[in-house]
XYZ file of C-alpha atoms in Angstrom:
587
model
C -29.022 -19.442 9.505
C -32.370 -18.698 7.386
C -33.229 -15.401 6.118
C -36.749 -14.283 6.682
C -38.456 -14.986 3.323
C -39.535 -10.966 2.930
C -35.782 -10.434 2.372
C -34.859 -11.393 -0.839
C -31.184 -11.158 -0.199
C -28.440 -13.378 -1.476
C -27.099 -14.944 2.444
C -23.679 -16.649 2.978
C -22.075 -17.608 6.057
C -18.727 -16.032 5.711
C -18.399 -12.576 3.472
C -14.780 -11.630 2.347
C -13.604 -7.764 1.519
C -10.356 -8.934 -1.320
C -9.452 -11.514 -3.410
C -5.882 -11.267 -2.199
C -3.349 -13.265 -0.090
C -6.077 -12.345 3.242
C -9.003 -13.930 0.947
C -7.467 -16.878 -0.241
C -6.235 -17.734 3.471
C -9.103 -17.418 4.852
C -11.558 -19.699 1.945
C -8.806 -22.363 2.055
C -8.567 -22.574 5.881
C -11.928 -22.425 6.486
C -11.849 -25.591 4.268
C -8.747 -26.751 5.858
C -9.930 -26.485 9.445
C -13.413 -27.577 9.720
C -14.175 -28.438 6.057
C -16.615 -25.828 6.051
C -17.887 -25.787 2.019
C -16.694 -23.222 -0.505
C -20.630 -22.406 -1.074
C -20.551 -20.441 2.569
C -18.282 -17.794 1.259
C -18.395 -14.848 -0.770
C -15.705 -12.649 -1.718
C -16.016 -9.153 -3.667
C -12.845 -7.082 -5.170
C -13.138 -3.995 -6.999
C -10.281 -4.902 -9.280
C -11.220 -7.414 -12.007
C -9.016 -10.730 -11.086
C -7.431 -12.425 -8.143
C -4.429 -11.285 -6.284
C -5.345 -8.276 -4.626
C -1.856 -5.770 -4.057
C -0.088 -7.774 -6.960
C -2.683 -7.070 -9.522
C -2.986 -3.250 -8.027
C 0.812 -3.236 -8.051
C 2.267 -3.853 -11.888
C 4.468 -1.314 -11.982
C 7.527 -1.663 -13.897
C 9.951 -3.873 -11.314
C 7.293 -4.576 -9.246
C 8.203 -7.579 -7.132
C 8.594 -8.776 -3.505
C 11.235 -7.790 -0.743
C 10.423 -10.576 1.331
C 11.991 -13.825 0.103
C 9.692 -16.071 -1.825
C 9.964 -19.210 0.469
C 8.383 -16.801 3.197
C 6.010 -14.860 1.344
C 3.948 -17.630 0.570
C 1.228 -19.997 2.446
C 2.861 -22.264 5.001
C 0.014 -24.689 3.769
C 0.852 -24.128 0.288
C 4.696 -24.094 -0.278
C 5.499 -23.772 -3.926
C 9.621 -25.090 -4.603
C 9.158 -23.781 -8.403
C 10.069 -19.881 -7.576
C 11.909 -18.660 -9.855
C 13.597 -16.039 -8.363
C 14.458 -15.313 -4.471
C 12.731 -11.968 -4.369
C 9.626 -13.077 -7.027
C 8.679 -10.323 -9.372
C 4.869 -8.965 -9.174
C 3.441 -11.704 -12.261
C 5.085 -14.785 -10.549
C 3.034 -14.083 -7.352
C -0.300 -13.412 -8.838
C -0.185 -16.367 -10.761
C 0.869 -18.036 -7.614
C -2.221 -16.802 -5.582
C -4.485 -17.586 -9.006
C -3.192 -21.469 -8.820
C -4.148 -21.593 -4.968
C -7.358 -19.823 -5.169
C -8.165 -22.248 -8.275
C -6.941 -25.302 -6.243
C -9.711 -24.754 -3.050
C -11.815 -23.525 -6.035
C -12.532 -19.916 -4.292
C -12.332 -18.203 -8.279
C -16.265 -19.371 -8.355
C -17.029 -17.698 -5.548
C -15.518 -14.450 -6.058
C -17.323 -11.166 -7.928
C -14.476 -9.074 -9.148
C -15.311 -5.464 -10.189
C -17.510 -5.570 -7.352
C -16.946 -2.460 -4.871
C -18.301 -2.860 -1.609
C -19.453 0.689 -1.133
C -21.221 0.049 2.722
C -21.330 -2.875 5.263
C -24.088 -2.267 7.937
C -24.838 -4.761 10.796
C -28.335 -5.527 11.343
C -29.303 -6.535 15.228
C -32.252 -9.050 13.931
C -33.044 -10.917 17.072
C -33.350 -13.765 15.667
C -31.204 -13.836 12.394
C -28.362 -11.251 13.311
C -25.806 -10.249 10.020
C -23.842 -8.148 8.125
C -25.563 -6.054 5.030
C -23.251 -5.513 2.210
C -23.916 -2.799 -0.513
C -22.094 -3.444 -3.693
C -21.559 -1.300 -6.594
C -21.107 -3.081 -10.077
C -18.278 -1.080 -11.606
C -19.174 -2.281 -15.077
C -22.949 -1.739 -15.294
C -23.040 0.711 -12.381
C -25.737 -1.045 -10.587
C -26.062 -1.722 -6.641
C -27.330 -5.113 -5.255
C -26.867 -6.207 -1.867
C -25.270 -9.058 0.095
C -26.043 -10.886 3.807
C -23.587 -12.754 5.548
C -22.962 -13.934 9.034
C -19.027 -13.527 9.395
C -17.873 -10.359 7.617
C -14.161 -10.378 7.303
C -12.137 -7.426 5.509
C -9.172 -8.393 3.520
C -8.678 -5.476 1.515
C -5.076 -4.628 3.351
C -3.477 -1.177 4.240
C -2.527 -0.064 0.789
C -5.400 0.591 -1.043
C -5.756 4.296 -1.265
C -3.018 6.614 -2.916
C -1.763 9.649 -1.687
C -2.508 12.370 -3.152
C 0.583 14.558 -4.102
C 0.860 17.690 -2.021
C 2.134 19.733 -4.692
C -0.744 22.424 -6.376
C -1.469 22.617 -9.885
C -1.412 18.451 -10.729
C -4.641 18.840 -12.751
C -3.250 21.792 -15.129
C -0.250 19.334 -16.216
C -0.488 18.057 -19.849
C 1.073 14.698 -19.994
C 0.180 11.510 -18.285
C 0.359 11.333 -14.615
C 0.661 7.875 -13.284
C 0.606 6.574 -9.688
C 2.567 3.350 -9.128
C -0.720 1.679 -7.768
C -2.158 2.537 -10.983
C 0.076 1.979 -13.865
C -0.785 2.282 -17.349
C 0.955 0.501 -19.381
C -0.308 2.025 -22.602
C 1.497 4.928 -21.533
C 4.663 5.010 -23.748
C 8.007 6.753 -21.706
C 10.498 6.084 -25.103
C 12.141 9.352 -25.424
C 10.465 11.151 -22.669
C 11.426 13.031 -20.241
C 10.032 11.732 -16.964
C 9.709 13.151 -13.463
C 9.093 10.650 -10.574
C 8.142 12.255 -7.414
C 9.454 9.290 -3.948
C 12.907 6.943 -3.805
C 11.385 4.679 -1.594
C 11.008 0.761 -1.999
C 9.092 1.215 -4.877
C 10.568 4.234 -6.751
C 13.815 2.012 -6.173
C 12.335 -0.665 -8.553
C 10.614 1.659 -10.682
C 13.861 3.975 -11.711
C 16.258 1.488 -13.226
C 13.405 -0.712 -15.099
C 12.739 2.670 -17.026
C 15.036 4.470 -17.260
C 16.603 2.669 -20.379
C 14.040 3.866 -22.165
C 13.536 7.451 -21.196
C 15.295 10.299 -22.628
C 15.979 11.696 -19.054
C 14.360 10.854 -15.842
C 14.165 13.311 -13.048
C 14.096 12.177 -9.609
C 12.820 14.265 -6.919
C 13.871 12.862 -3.470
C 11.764 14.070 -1.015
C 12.936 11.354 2.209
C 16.081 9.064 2.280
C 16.705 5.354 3.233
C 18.662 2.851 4.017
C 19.461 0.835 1.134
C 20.906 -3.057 1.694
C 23.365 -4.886 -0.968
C 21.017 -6.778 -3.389
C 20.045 -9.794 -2.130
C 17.727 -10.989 -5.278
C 18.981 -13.564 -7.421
C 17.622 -16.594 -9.667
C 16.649 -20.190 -8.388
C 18.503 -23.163 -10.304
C 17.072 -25.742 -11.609
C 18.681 -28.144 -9.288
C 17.725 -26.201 -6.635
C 13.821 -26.479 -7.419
C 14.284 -30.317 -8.353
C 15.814 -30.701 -4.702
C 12.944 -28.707 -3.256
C 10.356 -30.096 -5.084
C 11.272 -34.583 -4.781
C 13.312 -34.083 -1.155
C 10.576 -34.444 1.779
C 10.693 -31.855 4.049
C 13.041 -29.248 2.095
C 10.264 -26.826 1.582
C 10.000 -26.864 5.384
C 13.344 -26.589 6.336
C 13.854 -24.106 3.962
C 11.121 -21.818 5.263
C 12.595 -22.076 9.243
C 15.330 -21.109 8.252
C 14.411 -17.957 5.706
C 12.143 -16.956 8.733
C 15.039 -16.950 11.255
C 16.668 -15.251 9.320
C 14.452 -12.734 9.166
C 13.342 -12.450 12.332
C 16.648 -12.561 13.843
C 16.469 -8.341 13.005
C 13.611 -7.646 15.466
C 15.852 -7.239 17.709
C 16.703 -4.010 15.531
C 13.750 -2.113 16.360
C 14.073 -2.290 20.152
C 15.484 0.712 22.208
C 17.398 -1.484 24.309
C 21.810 -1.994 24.276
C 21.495 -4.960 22.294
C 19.282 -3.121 19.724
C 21.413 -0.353 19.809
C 24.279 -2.815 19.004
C 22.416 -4.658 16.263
C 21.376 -1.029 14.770
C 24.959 0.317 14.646
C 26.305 -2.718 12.929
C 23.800 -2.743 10.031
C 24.625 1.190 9.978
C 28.102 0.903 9.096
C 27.096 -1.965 6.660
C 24.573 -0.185 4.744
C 26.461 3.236 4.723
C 29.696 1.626 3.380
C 27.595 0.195 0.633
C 25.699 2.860 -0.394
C 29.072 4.925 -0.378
C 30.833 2.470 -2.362
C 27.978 1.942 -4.899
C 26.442 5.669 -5.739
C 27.770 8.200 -7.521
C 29.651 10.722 -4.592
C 27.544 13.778 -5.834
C 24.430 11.807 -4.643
C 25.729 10.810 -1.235
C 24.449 13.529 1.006
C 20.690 12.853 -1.189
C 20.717 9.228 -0.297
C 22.543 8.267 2.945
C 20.107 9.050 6.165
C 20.765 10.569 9.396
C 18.294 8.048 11.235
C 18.650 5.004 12.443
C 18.516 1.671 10.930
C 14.953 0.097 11.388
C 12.849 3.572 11.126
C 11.829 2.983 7.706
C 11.223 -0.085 5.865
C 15.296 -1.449 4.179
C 15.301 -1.278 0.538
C 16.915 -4.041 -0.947
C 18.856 -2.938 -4.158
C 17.936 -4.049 -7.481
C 20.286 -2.076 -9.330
C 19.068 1.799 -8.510
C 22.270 2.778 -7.019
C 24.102 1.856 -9.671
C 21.848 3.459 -12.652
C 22.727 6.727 -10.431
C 26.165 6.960 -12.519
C 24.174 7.420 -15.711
C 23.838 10.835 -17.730
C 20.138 9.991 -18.365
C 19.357 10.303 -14.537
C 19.546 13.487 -12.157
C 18.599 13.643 -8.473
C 17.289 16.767 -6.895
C 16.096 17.177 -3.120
C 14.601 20.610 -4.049
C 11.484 21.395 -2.786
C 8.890 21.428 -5.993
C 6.097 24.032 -5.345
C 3.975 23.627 -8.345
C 2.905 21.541 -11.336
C 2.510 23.639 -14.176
C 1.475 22.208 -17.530
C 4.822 21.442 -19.022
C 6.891 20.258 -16.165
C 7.891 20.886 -12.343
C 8.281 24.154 -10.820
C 10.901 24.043 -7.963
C 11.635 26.532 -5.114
C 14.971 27.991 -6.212
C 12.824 29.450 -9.424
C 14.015 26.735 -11.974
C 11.513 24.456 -14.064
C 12.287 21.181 -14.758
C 10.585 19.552 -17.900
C 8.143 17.000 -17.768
C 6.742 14.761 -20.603
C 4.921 12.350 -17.965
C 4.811 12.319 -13.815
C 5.386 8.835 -11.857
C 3.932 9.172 -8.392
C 5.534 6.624 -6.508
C 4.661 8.406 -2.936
C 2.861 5.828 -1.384
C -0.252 5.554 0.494
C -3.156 6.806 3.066
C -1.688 5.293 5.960
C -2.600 6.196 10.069
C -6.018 7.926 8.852
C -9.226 6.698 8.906
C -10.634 9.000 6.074
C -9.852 6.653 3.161
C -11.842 3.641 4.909
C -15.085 1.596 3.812
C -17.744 2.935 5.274
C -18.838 0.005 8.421
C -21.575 1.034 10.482
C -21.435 -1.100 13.446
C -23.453 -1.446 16.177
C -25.267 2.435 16.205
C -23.686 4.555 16.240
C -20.429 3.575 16.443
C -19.031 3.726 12.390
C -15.362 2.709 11.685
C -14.247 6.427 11.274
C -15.766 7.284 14.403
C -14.130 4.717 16.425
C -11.079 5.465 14.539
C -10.853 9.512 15.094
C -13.186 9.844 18.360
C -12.596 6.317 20.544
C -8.725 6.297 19.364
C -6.345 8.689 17.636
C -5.843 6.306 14.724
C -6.340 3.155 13.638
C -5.981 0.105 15.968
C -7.790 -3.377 17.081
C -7.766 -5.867 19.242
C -4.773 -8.566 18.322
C -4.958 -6.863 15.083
C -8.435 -8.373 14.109
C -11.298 -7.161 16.134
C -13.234 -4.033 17.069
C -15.445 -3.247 19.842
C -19.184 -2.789 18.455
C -18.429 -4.502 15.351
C -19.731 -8.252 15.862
C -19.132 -11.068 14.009
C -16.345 -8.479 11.874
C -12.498 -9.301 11.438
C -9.407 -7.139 10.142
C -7.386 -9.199 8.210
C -3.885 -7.557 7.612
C -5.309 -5.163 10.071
C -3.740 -2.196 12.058
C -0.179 -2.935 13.902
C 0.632 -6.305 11.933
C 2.974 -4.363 9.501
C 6.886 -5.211 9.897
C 9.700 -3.499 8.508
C 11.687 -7.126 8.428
C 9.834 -9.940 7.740
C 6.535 -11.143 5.637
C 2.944 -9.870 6.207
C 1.611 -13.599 4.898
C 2.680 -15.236 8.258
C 0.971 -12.098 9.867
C -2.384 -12.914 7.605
C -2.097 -16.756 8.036
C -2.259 -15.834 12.001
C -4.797 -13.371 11.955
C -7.473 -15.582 9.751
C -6.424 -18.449 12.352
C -7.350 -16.436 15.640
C -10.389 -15.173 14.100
C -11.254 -18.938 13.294
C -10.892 -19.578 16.637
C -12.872 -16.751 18.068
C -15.928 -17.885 15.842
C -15.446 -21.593 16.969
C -18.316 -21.787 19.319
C -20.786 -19.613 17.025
C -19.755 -22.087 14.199
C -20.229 -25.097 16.580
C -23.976 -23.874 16.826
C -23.645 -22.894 20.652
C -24.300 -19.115 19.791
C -24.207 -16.601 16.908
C -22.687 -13.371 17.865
C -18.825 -12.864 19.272
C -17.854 -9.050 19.811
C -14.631 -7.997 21.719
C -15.308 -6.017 24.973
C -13.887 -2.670 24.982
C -12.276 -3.326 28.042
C -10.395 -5.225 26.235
C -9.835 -3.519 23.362
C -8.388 -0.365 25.266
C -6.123 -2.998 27.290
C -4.820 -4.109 23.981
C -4.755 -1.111 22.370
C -2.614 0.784 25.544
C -0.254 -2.217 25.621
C 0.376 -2.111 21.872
C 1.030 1.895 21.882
C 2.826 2.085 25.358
C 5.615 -1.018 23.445
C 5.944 0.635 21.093
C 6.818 3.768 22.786
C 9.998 1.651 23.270
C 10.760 1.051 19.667
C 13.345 3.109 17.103
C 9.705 4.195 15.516
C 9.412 7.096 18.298
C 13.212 8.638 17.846
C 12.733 12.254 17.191
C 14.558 12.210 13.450
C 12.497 8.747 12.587
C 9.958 10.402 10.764
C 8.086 7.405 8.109
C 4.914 6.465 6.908
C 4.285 4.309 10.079
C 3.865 6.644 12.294
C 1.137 9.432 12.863
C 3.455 12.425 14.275
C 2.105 15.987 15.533
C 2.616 19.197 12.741
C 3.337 21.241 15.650
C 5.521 19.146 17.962
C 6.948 16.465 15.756
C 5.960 14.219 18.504
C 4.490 10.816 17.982
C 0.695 10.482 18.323
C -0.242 7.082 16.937
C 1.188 4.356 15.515
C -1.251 2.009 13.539
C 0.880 0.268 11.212
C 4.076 -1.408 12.988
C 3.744 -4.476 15.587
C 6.297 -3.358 18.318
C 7.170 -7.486 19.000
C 8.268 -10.380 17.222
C 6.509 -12.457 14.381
C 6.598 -15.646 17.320
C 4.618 -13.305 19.369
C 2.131 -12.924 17.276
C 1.542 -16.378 16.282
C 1.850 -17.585 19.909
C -0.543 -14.240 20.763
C -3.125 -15.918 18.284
C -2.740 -19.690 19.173
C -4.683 -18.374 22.281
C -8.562 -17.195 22.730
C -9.049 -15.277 25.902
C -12.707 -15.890 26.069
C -13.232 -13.725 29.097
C -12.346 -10.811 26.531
C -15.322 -11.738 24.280
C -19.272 -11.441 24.794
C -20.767 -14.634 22.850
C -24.773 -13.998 22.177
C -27.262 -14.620 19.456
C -29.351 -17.224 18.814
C -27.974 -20.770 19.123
C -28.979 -23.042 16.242
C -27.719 -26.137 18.005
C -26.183 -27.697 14.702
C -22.364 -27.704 13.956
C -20.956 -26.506 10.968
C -17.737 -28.005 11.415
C -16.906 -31.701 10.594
C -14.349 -33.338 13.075
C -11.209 -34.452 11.456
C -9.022 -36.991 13.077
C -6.041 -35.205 14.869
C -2.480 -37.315 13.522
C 0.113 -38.391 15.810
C 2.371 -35.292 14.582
C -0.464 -32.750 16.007
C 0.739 -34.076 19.827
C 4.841 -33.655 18.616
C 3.729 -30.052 17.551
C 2.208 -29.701 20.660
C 5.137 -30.531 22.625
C 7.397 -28.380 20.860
C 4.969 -25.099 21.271
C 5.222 -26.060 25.235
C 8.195 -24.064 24.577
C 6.413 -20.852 23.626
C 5.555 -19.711 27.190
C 9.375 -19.615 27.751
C 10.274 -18.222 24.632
C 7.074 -15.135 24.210
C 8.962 -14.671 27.640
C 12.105 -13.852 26.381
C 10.699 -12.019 23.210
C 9.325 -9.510 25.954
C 12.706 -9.073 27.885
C 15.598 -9.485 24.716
C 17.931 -8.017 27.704
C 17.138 -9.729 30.961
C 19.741 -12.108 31.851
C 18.135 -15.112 30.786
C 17.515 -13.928 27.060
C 20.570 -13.215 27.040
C 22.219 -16.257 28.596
C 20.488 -18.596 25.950
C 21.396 -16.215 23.233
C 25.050 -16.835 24.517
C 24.477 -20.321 24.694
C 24.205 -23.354 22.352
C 20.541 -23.098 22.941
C 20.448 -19.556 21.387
C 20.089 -21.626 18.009
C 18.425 -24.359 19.313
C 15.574 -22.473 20.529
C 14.568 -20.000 17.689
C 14.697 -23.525 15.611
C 12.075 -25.484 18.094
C 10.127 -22.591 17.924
C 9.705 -22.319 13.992
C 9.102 -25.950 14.171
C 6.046 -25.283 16.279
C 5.012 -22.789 13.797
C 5.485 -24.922 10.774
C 4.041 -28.208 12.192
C 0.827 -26.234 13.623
C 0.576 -24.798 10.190
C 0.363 -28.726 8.257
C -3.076 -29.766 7.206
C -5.021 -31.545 10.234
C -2.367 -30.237 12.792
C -3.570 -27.385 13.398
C -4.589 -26.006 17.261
C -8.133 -24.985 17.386
């Protein structure tokens, strides 16, 4: 697609928001697919190297709760992890080897904030305008693409604390998305305000160092035995000369995992599953904590609410002197500590803000001006009460524009990288026929955008998420009532659901237009006999998104009772896996 010659306008085909895991997927599987160059893509980041959360994220601790063999590219298994749970450096250099492998680093402007993307209805050359703000030199230059896709995830904007007076305090106040390491805490005394998943990394890894670290608990959670531990060496040679063992060892770490869905369902065999993962985290967090801190720490909810912490040694710093809990309610900041509500100050050398992010609100977002007047705030706080999309990805109004990590593909048990590697595939798949040269515009009806959207919200109205003493960051609730109002975050059905959900293209759903250029983008590549074996095995996947939808009709739970209820979870990840191999891959 040329650009008229009046617009002096860099052009690319494909136009990426984030240099992280979305990013990367998308470059190499645009390669990996249709061998589409890496000269058609752009990227832009706003933080100055690859890796997107994990070079945000470099707080002390800072690592994964998914296991490594999971969080990871199905394309691009790596049997050289050190650890089971890898720590925050281990996974950017990860990313940095794959990006460097489909050589995407070239192609990617990094302190580069994309500050506006408008789409411009050219009749004859339809695209995306980018505006992009040069952190460094503070200069703005634009960028035209055909494909805009936005990778920048759903934690890129801190909360703000809601406590007054933050900007009178002395000391240092750092947010875990924005650590400074300069920032000596030897001898300090510390206050960190959250004992969520990351406040439950951050607290042991410093408090060594401090001379007393204040911890102001402001929610509780469920916190699982440790489950972190090194890799051998003989287990990496193994992985690494044995074929097939980085496979088998990712089907099995995924049904693992997403054996717990079953958790978040209000049904009697959720209920079970909920109870017995109860009793198990309770009795460990009993056994484990110091018995002053157990009405602080243990929850009233259920299991499943709010994303499980895995342990990495917080409960058991609890026991030292250096460390006090509180659950008081601070009500200022003044400039030498905390004020609290029963009167008392508590003395502050530096603040750690480990309270997470702007999550179910659209205020915090790029600014994408679609087709007029729709803008994504508007469609996010006047055509819906939050943030949602069509199988995650697309938006009415917004042509030729993909979410990537998008709204609803969040899971509180298993790994957002199969989400991303499914998203970036149905979005390749969507595009097909534009990139085949049969057209040049693809936008989701809203017909079927609200029949998405009402299905998504009305399942999961039948989740744990909506139980009236759940209340988490993935949920939008109402001050008044308490009630839930939105839910943007969680996907109310199984990870095999979603891949199955995006092996398909429902083209009646989509309006294909533009200008047809008649030439293919795409070069064939022969399909191998394994593509028709992985075809056979997803056959299964009508029977089995079946079952995902009905985990208590008598059949699900006949073939969980049965010999099968192993066999079938297995074929299943097989599908996944083999569909996921270079040149196997449904399109």
């Amino acid at each position: 697609m040329a650009l008229p010659k009046d617009l002096e306008v860099p052009f690319t085909q494909f136009a990426c928001i984030g240099t992280g895991f979305s990013g990367i997927a998308l470059g190499a599987t645009i390669q990996r697919w249709y061998n589409i160059p890496t000269s058609s893509i752009q990227f832009f980041d706003s933080q100055p190297c690859v890796g997107g959360t994990w070079t945000i994220n470099q707080y002390p601790g800072a690592a994964c709760d998914v296991p490594s063999a999971l969080y990871s590219f199905s394309f691009e298994r790596n049997p050289n992890w050190t650890r089971f749970l890898p720590p925050h450096d281990e996974l950017r250099a990860y990313l940095t080897r794959v990006a460097e492998k489909y050589n995407l680093i070239p192609r990617m402007k990094f302190n580069a904030k994309v500050t506006k993307a408008e789409w411009i209805p050219d009749r004859t050359n339809p695209r995306w305008r980018l505006t992009t703000l040069d952190l460094p030199t503070n200069t703005t230059s634009h960028h035209d693409c055909q494909f805009l896709f936005s990778g920048s995830g759903q934690f890129n904007s801190p909360r703000p604390l809601d406590v007054p007076g933050i900007e009178s305090f002395q000391g240092p106040v750092i947010h875990s998305a924005r650590w400074d390491h300069s920032i000596p805490l030897k001898d300090k005394k510390v206050v960190i305000f959250g004992n969520g998943c990351t406040a439950a990394q951050i607290v042991p890894s410093i408090l060594p160092e401090t001379a007393h670290l204040t911890q102001i608990v402001r929610s509780k959670h469920w916190i699982y035995p440790p489950v972190d531990a090194k890799v051998s060496p003989l287990t990496k040679k193994l992985l690494a000369s044995t074929p097939g063992a980085t496979w088998l060892q990712r089907f099995i770490v995924y049904y693992l995992a997403d054996k717990d869905w079953v958790g978040f369902l209000l049904t009697p065999s959720g209920a079970k599953f909920r109870q017995k993962r109860k009793e198990m985290a309770e009795r460990y967090m009993k056994t484990t904590a110091p018995e002053k801190y157990h009405a602080l720490l243990v929850p009233e909810f259920e299991i499943g609410c709010k994303r499980r912490v895995f342990d990495s040694g917080y409960l058991e710093c609890l026991h030292s002197d250096k460390i006090t809990l509180t659950n008081q309610t601070p009500t200022a900041i003044l400039p030498n500590g905390v004020e609290m509500a029963g009167g008392s100050t508590i003395e502050a050398d530096v603040l750690v803000l480990a309270n997470g992010f702007e999550t179910n609100t659209p205020t915090t977002l790029l600014p994408v001006h679609g087709i007029a007047p729709s803008t994504l705030q508007s469609h996010w706080s006047s055509d819906y009460p939050g943030p949602e999309a069509y199988n995650c990805t697309s938006l009415h109004n917004f042509p030729n524009f993909f979410l990537l990590w998008g709204p609803n593909t969040a899971t509180g048990h298993t790994s957002a990288v199969m989400a991303i590697e499914n998203a970036v595939n149905f979005a390749l798949r969507v595009i097909k026929p534009c990139l085949e040269g049969k057209c040049s515009v693809v936008d989701v009806t809203e017909q079927a955008e609200k029949e998405y959207v009402e299905r998504m919200q009305e399942a999961l109205q039948k989740t744990v998420f909506t139980s009236e003493t759940c209340d988490s960051w993935y949920t939008a609730r109402d001050k008044k009532t308490g009630r839930m109002v939105w839910n943007g975050m969680t996907y109310p059905w199984s990870q095999a659901r979603y891949w199955w959900d995006c092996l398909w293209v429902r083209r009646r759903d989509f309006v294909y237009s533009g200008p047809a250029t008649g030439r293919s983008v795409i070069v064939k590549k022969r399909r191998s006999g394994l593509w028709f074996a992985a075809f056979a095995v997803m056959a299964l996947g009508g029977l089995l998104a079946w079952v995902d939808r009905n985990p208590d009709s008598r059949l699900a739970l006949a073939l969980a009772g049965s010999r099968f209820g192993v066999v079938l979870p297995v074929l299943r990840t097989c599908g996944l896996g083999l569909l996921g191999r270079k040149g196997l891959n449904w399109r």
